[in-house]
Amino acid sequence: MEEIAKIVKDGGGTILRGGAYKPRSSPYTFQGLGEKGLKYLQEIGAKYKIPTISEAMSVDQVKLVSKYCDIVQVGARNVQNYDLLKACGKQKKPVLLKRGMATTIKEWLLSAEYILSEGNSNVMLCERGIRTFETATRFTLDLNAIPVVKKLTHLPIVLDPSHGIGIREHVPTMAKACLAAGADAIALEIHPRPEEALSDGAQSLLPDQYKKLVSELKVLAKALNREI
Ligand code: PEP
Ligand code: MN
């Protein structure tokens, strides 16, 4: 955690994300460290003065994640878990709501309403790729969602090209496309030794790739009259 926090911070990242409760497709793969993982994240976030985010998969986990982290993530698989959304709406920490892999933009925005209508107005939407007939990539990142969502709502939109394409060498290209299309923030998975990663190593950027990408994003942002 500490090694990655240093890389994130040095490279210009502004939020540190780590999964303590992992929604894995297989029950036999690493499921996360649970509360112990949240404690590591909190400790390292405080040490490196960087806000933290982690996923809650159940109503019970919302309390724990909001206790230790600055932002609560609702993952793609839980976008229509209405009890979970309501619980996120009842607590005060901002929420990152990921789009489901088979969720329409309308359904996704209605899910955001579940959080908003409980009194939490700090919701960020996150496009992370949808499932199409294409199998050459892990998912199909729906860049269309950026202008469409921006027209329909004032909520910020975060783009996740790591899950969106799922292939390390192509993540930087898609990250730049996300910024060009108007993303408010970009979520990137990073690992210093991706072959040792317990989850999503194939889509995790190496530290040097991440640093190079951020410097390119800065140039691109300038051309678009924006700042990162
Ligand atoms: C994640 O953010 O690492 C994650 C599990 O993503 P998603 O819910 O989009 O699959
Ligand atoms: Mn992941």
Short mmCIF file of C-alpha atoms and ligand atoms in Angstrom, two decimals:
data_model
loop_
_atom_site.label_atom_id
_atom_site.label_comp_id
_atom_site.label_asym_id
_atom_site.label_seq_id
_atom_site.Cartn_x
_atom_site.Cartn_y
_atom_site.Cartn_z
CA MET A 1 0.00 0.00 0.00
CA GLU A 2 2.79 2.34 0.96
CA GLU A 3 4.80 1.60 -2.17
CA ILE A 4 1.78 2.32 -4.35
CA ALA A 5 0.81 5.45 -2.41
CA LYS A 6 4.26 6.90 -3.12
CA ILE A 7 3.95 6.11 -6.83
CA VAL A 8 0.44 7.60 -7.01
CA LYS A 9 1.42 10.76 -5.16
CA ASP A 10 4.72 11.31 -7.04
CA GLY A 11 3.00 10.78 -10.37
CA GLY A 12 0.37 13.45 -9.68
CA GLY A 13 -2.56 11.29 -8.54
CA THR A 14 -4.96 12.95 -6.13
CA ILE A 15 -6.93 10.04 -4.65
CA LEU A 16 -5.67 6.64 -3.48
CA ARG A 17 -7.90 3.64 -4.20
CA GLY A 18 -7.59 0.17 -2.82
CA GLY A 19 -10.14 -2.64 -2.57
CA ALA A 20 -10.57 -4.18 0.87
CA TYR A 21 -13.80 -5.93 -0.13
CA LYS A 22 -13.38 -7.28 -3.64
CA PRO A 23 -16.29 -8.33 -5.85
CA ARG A 24 -14.50 -11.23 -7.58
CA SER A 25 -16.11 -13.27 -10.33
CA SER A 26 -14.79 -16.44 -8.69
CA PRO A 27 -15.26 -17.20 -5.00
CA TYR A 28 -11.90 -19.00 -5.08
CA THR A 29 -9.81 -15.92 -5.88
CA PHE A 30 -8.51 -13.25 -3.47
CA GLN A 31 -11.46 -11.57 -1.79
CA GLY A 32 -9.64 -8.64 -0.15
CA LEU A 33 -8.30 -8.05 3.35
CA GLY A 34 -11.55 -6.67 4.77
CA GLU A 35 -11.33 -4.28 7.72
CA LYS A 36 -7.58 -4.85 8.06
CA GLY A 37 -7.19 -3.58 4.47
CA LEU A 38 -9.26 -0.49 5.27
CA LYS A 39 -6.98 0.23 8.22
CA TYR A 40 -3.89 0.02 5.98
CA LEU A 41 -5.54 2.36 3.50
CA GLN A 42 -6.45 4.87 6.20
CA GLU A 43 -2.98 4.79 7.72
CA ILE A 44 -1.20 5.26 4.41
CA GLY A 45 -3.69 7.91 3.22
CA ALA A 46 -2.99 9.94 6.37
CA LYS A 47 0.77 9.47 6.08
CA TYR A 48 0.88 10.60 2.45
CA LYS A 49 -1.89 13.20 2.83
CA ILE A 50 -3.99 11.74 0.07
CA PRO A 51 -7.76 11.05 0.27
CA THR A 52 -8.81 7.42 -0.04
CA ILE A 53 -11.57 5.40 -1.67
CA SER A 54 -12.68 1.80 -1.29
CA GLU A 55 -15.64 -0.32 -2.28
CA ALA A 56 -18.55 -1.38 -0.09
CA MET A 57 -20.44 -4.43 -1.35
CA SER A 58 -23.10 -4.66 1.35
CA VAL A 59 -25.08 -2.40 3.67
CA ASP A 60 -22.91 -3.53 6.61
CA GLN A 61 -19.72 -2.65 4.75
CA VAL A 62 -20.92 0.92 4.07
CA LYS A 63 -20.43 1.79 7.75
CA LEU A 64 -16.90 0.38 7.78
CA VAL A 65 -15.79 1.91 4.49
CA SER A 66 -17.18 5.33 5.43
CA LYS A 67 -15.47 5.09 8.81
CA TYR A 68 -11.99 4.49 7.35
CA CYS A 69 -12.14 6.12 3.90
CA ASP A 70 -12.95 9.49 2.38
CA ILE A 71 -15.06 8.14 -0.48
CA VAL A 72 -17.29 5.06 -0.73
CA GLN A 73 -17.31 3.14 -4.02
CA VAL A 74 -20.28 1.17 -5.28
CA GLY A 75 -19.00 -1.30 -7.86
CA ALA A 76 -20.43 -2.24 -11.23
CA ARG A 77 -22.01 -5.42 -9.90
CA ASN A 78 -23.97 -3.52 -7.27
CA VAL A 79 -25.26 -0.58 -9.30
CA GLN A 80 -28.82 -1.79 -8.84
CA ASN A 81 -28.51 -2.99 -5.26
CA TYR A 82 -31.06 -0.49 -4.00
CA ASP A 83 -30.62 -1.18 -0.28
CA LEU A 84 -26.88 -0.58 -0.69
CA LEU A 85 -27.53 2.65 -2.60
CA LYS A 86 -29.91 3.87 0.10
CA ALA A 87 -27.34 3.10 2.79
CA CYS A 88 -24.77 5.13 0.83
CA GLY A 89 -27.27 7.97 0.64
CA LYS A 90 -27.80 7.95 4.39
CA GLN A 91 -24.12 8.48 5.23
CA LYS A 92 -22.11 11.63 4.59
CA LYS A 93 -19.05 10.55 2.61
CA PRO A 94 -19.05 11.15 -1.17
CA VAL A 95 -19.96 8.13 -3.29
CA LEU A 96 -18.41 6.89 -6.54
CA LEU A 97 -21.12 5.00 -8.39
CA LYS A 98 -19.78 2.71 -11.09
CA ARG A 99 -21.96 1.88 -14.07
CA GLY A 100 -22.94 -1.75 -14.37
CA MET A 101 -21.65 -3.73 -17.32
CA ALA A 102 -25.23 -4.12 -18.56
CA THR A 103 -26.81 -0.94 -17.24
CA THR A 104 -28.28 1.72 -19.50
CA ILE A 105 -27.39 5.33 -18.82
CA LYS A 106 -30.96 5.92 -17.67
CA GLU A 107 -30.85 3.04 -15.17
CA TRP A 108 -27.46 4.24 -13.92
CA LEU A 109 -28.75 7.77 -13.34
CA LEU A 110 -31.81 6.39 -11.54
CA SER A 111 -29.42 4.45 -9.30
CA ALA A 112 -27.64 7.72 -8.54
CA GLU A 113 -31.06 9.15 -7.58
CA TYR A 114 -31.36 6.48 -4.88
CA ILE A 115 -28.29 7.98 -3.20
CA LEU A 116 -29.25 11.60 -3.83
CA SER A 117 -32.82 11.16 -2.63
CA GLU A 118 -31.60 9.93 0.76
CA GLY A 119 -29.83 13.26 1.27
CA ASN A 120 -26.29 12.67 0.01
CA SER A 121 -25.68 15.06 -2.87
CA ASN A 122 -22.03 14.12 -3.35
CA VAL A 123 -22.22 11.48 -6.04
CA MET A 124 -19.66 10.87 -8.78
CA LEU A 125 -20.56 8.63 -11.68
CA CYS A 126 -17.97 6.23 -13.07
CA GLU A 127 -18.06 4.72 -16.56
CA ARG A 128 -16.00 1.49 -16.54
CA GLY A 129 -17.00 -0.25 -19.73
CA ILE A 130 -20.07 -2.17 -20.77
CA ARG A 131 -20.41 -5.66 -22.15
CA THR A 132 -20.87 -5.90 -25.91
CA PHE A 133 -20.31 -8.66 -28.48
CA GLU A 134 -16.62 -7.67 -28.60
CA THR A 135 -14.20 -10.14 -27.02
CA ALA A 136 -10.86 -8.60 -28.04
CA THR A 137 -11.07 -6.28 -25.04
CA ARG A 138 -12.27 -6.96 -21.49
CA PHE A 139 -15.20 -4.54 -21.80
CA THR A 140 -16.16 -1.75 -24.22
CA LEU A 141 -15.53 1.65 -22.69
CA ASP A 142 -18.57 3.76 -23.50
CA LEU A 143 -17.11 7.17 -24.27
CA ASN A 144 -20.56 8.19 -25.55
CA ALA A 145 -21.66 8.25 -21.93
CA ILE A 146 -19.52 11.32 -21.21
CA PRO A 147 -21.35 13.93 -23.31
CA VAL A 148 -24.72 12.24 -22.74
CA VAL A 149 -24.35 12.19 -18.96
CA LYS A 150 -23.02 15.74 -18.95
CA LYS A 151 -26.13 16.90 -20.80
CA LEU A 152 -28.48 15.07 -18.43
CA THR A 153 -26.92 15.78 -15.04
CA HIS A 154 -24.56 18.08 -13.17
CA LEU A 155 -22.84 15.10 -11.49
CA PRO A 156 -19.13 14.67 -12.25
CA ILE A 157 -18.12 11.71 -14.38
CA VAL A 158 -15.03 9.63 -13.69
CA LEU A 159 -13.72 7.31 -16.41
CA ASP A 160 -12.06 3.97 -15.71
CA PRO A 161 -10.06 2.94 -18.79
CA SER A 162 -8.30 0.15 -16.83
CA HIS A 163 -11.45 -1.98 -16.58
CA GLY A 164 -12.84 -0.44 -19.76
CA ILE A 165 -10.26 -2.05 -22.03
CA GLY A 166 -8.51 -4.40 -19.61
CA ILE A 167 -5.19 -4.43 -21.49
CA ARG A 168 -2.26 -2.57 -19.90
CA GLU A 169 -0.62 -1.31 -23.08
CA HIS A 170 -3.85 0.25 -24.33
CA VAL A 171 -4.92 1.95 -21.10
CA PRO A 172 -2.94 5.17 -21.76
CA THR A 173 -4.50 5.64 -25.20
CA MET A 174 -8.00 5.29 -23.77
CA ALA A 175 -7.19 7.52 -20.79
CA LYS A 176 -6.27 10.29 -23.21
CA ALA A 177 -9.49 9.70 -25.15
CA CYS A 178 -11.42 9.99 -21.86
CA LEU A 179 -9.91 13.38 -21.11
CA ALA A 180 -10.48 14.57 -24.69
CA ALA A 181 -14.14 13.54 -24.45
CA GLY A 182 -14.65 15.55 -21.26
CA ALA A 183 -14.08 13.21 -18.31
CA ASP A 184 -13.89 15.04 -14.98
CA ALA A 185 -11.46 12.49 -13.54
CA ILE A 186 -9.70 9.29 -14.54
CA ALA A 187 -9.33 6.18 -12.37
CA LEU A 188 -6.22 4.12 -13.10
CA GLU A 189 -5.05 0.82 -11.69
CA ILE A 190 -1.32 0.79 -10.98
CA HIS A 191 1.05 -1.89 -9.70
CA PRO A 192 4.85 -1.91 -9.42
CA ARG A 193 4.91 -5.68 -10.07
CA PRO A 194 1.66 -6.46 -11.88
CA GLU A 195 2.58 -10.14 -12.27
CA GLU A 196 2.26 -10.36 -8.46
CA ALA A 197 -1.05 -8.46 -8.27
CA LEU A 198 -3.82 -10.43 -6.60
CA SER A 199 -6.41 -8.80 -8.84
CA ASP A 200 -6.44 -7.10 -12.26
CA GLY A 201 -2.67 -7.25 -12.88
CA ALA A 202 -3.13 -7.46 -16.66
CA GLN A 203 -4.70 -4.00 -16.74
CA SER A 204 -2.49 -2.36 -14.11
CA LEU A 205 -0.06 0.27 -15.34
CA LEU A 206 3.61 0.08 -14.42
CA PRO A 207 4.83 3.14 -12.50
CA ASP A 208 6.75 4.54 -15.50
CA GLN A 209 3.76 4.14 -17.81
CA TYR A 210 1.61 5.94 -15.27
CA LYS A 211 4.06 8.84 -14.91
CA LYS A 212 4.40 9.22 -18.67
CA LEU A 213 0.63 9.13 -19.05
CA VAL A 214 0.06 11.85 -16.46
CA SER A 215 2.58 14.12 -18.17
CA GLU A 216 0.79 13.57 -21.50
CA LEU A 217 -2.60 14.20 -19.90
CA LYS A 218 -1.28 17.51 -18.58
CA VAL A 219 -0.31 18.62 -22.10
CA LEU A 220 -3.65 17.48 -23.48
CA ALA A 221 -5.56 19.26 -20.71
CA LYS A 222 -3.81 22.50 -21.56
CA ALA A 223 -4.82 22.21 -25.19
CA LEU A 224 -8.41 21.79 -24.03
CA ASN A 225 -8.19 24.80 -21.73
CA ARG A 226 -8.39 22.59 -18.67
CA GLU A 227 -6.08 21.82 -15.82
CA ILE A 228 -5.19 18.58 -14.06
C1 PEP B 1 -12.71 -2.02 -9.24
O1 PEP B 1 -12.97 -0.81 -9.23
O2 PEP B 1 -11.59 -2.50 -9.02
C2 PEP B 1 -13.79 -2.92 -9.61
C3 PEP B 1 -13.99 -4.08 -9.03
O3 PEP B 1 -14.47 -2.41 -10.63
P1 PEP B 1 -15.90 -2.77 -11.26
O4 PEP B 1 -16.87 -2.74 -10.12
O5 PEP B 1 -16.09 -1.65 -12.23
O6 PEP B 1 -15.77 -4.10 -11.91
MN MN B 2 -10.09 -3.70 -10.38
#
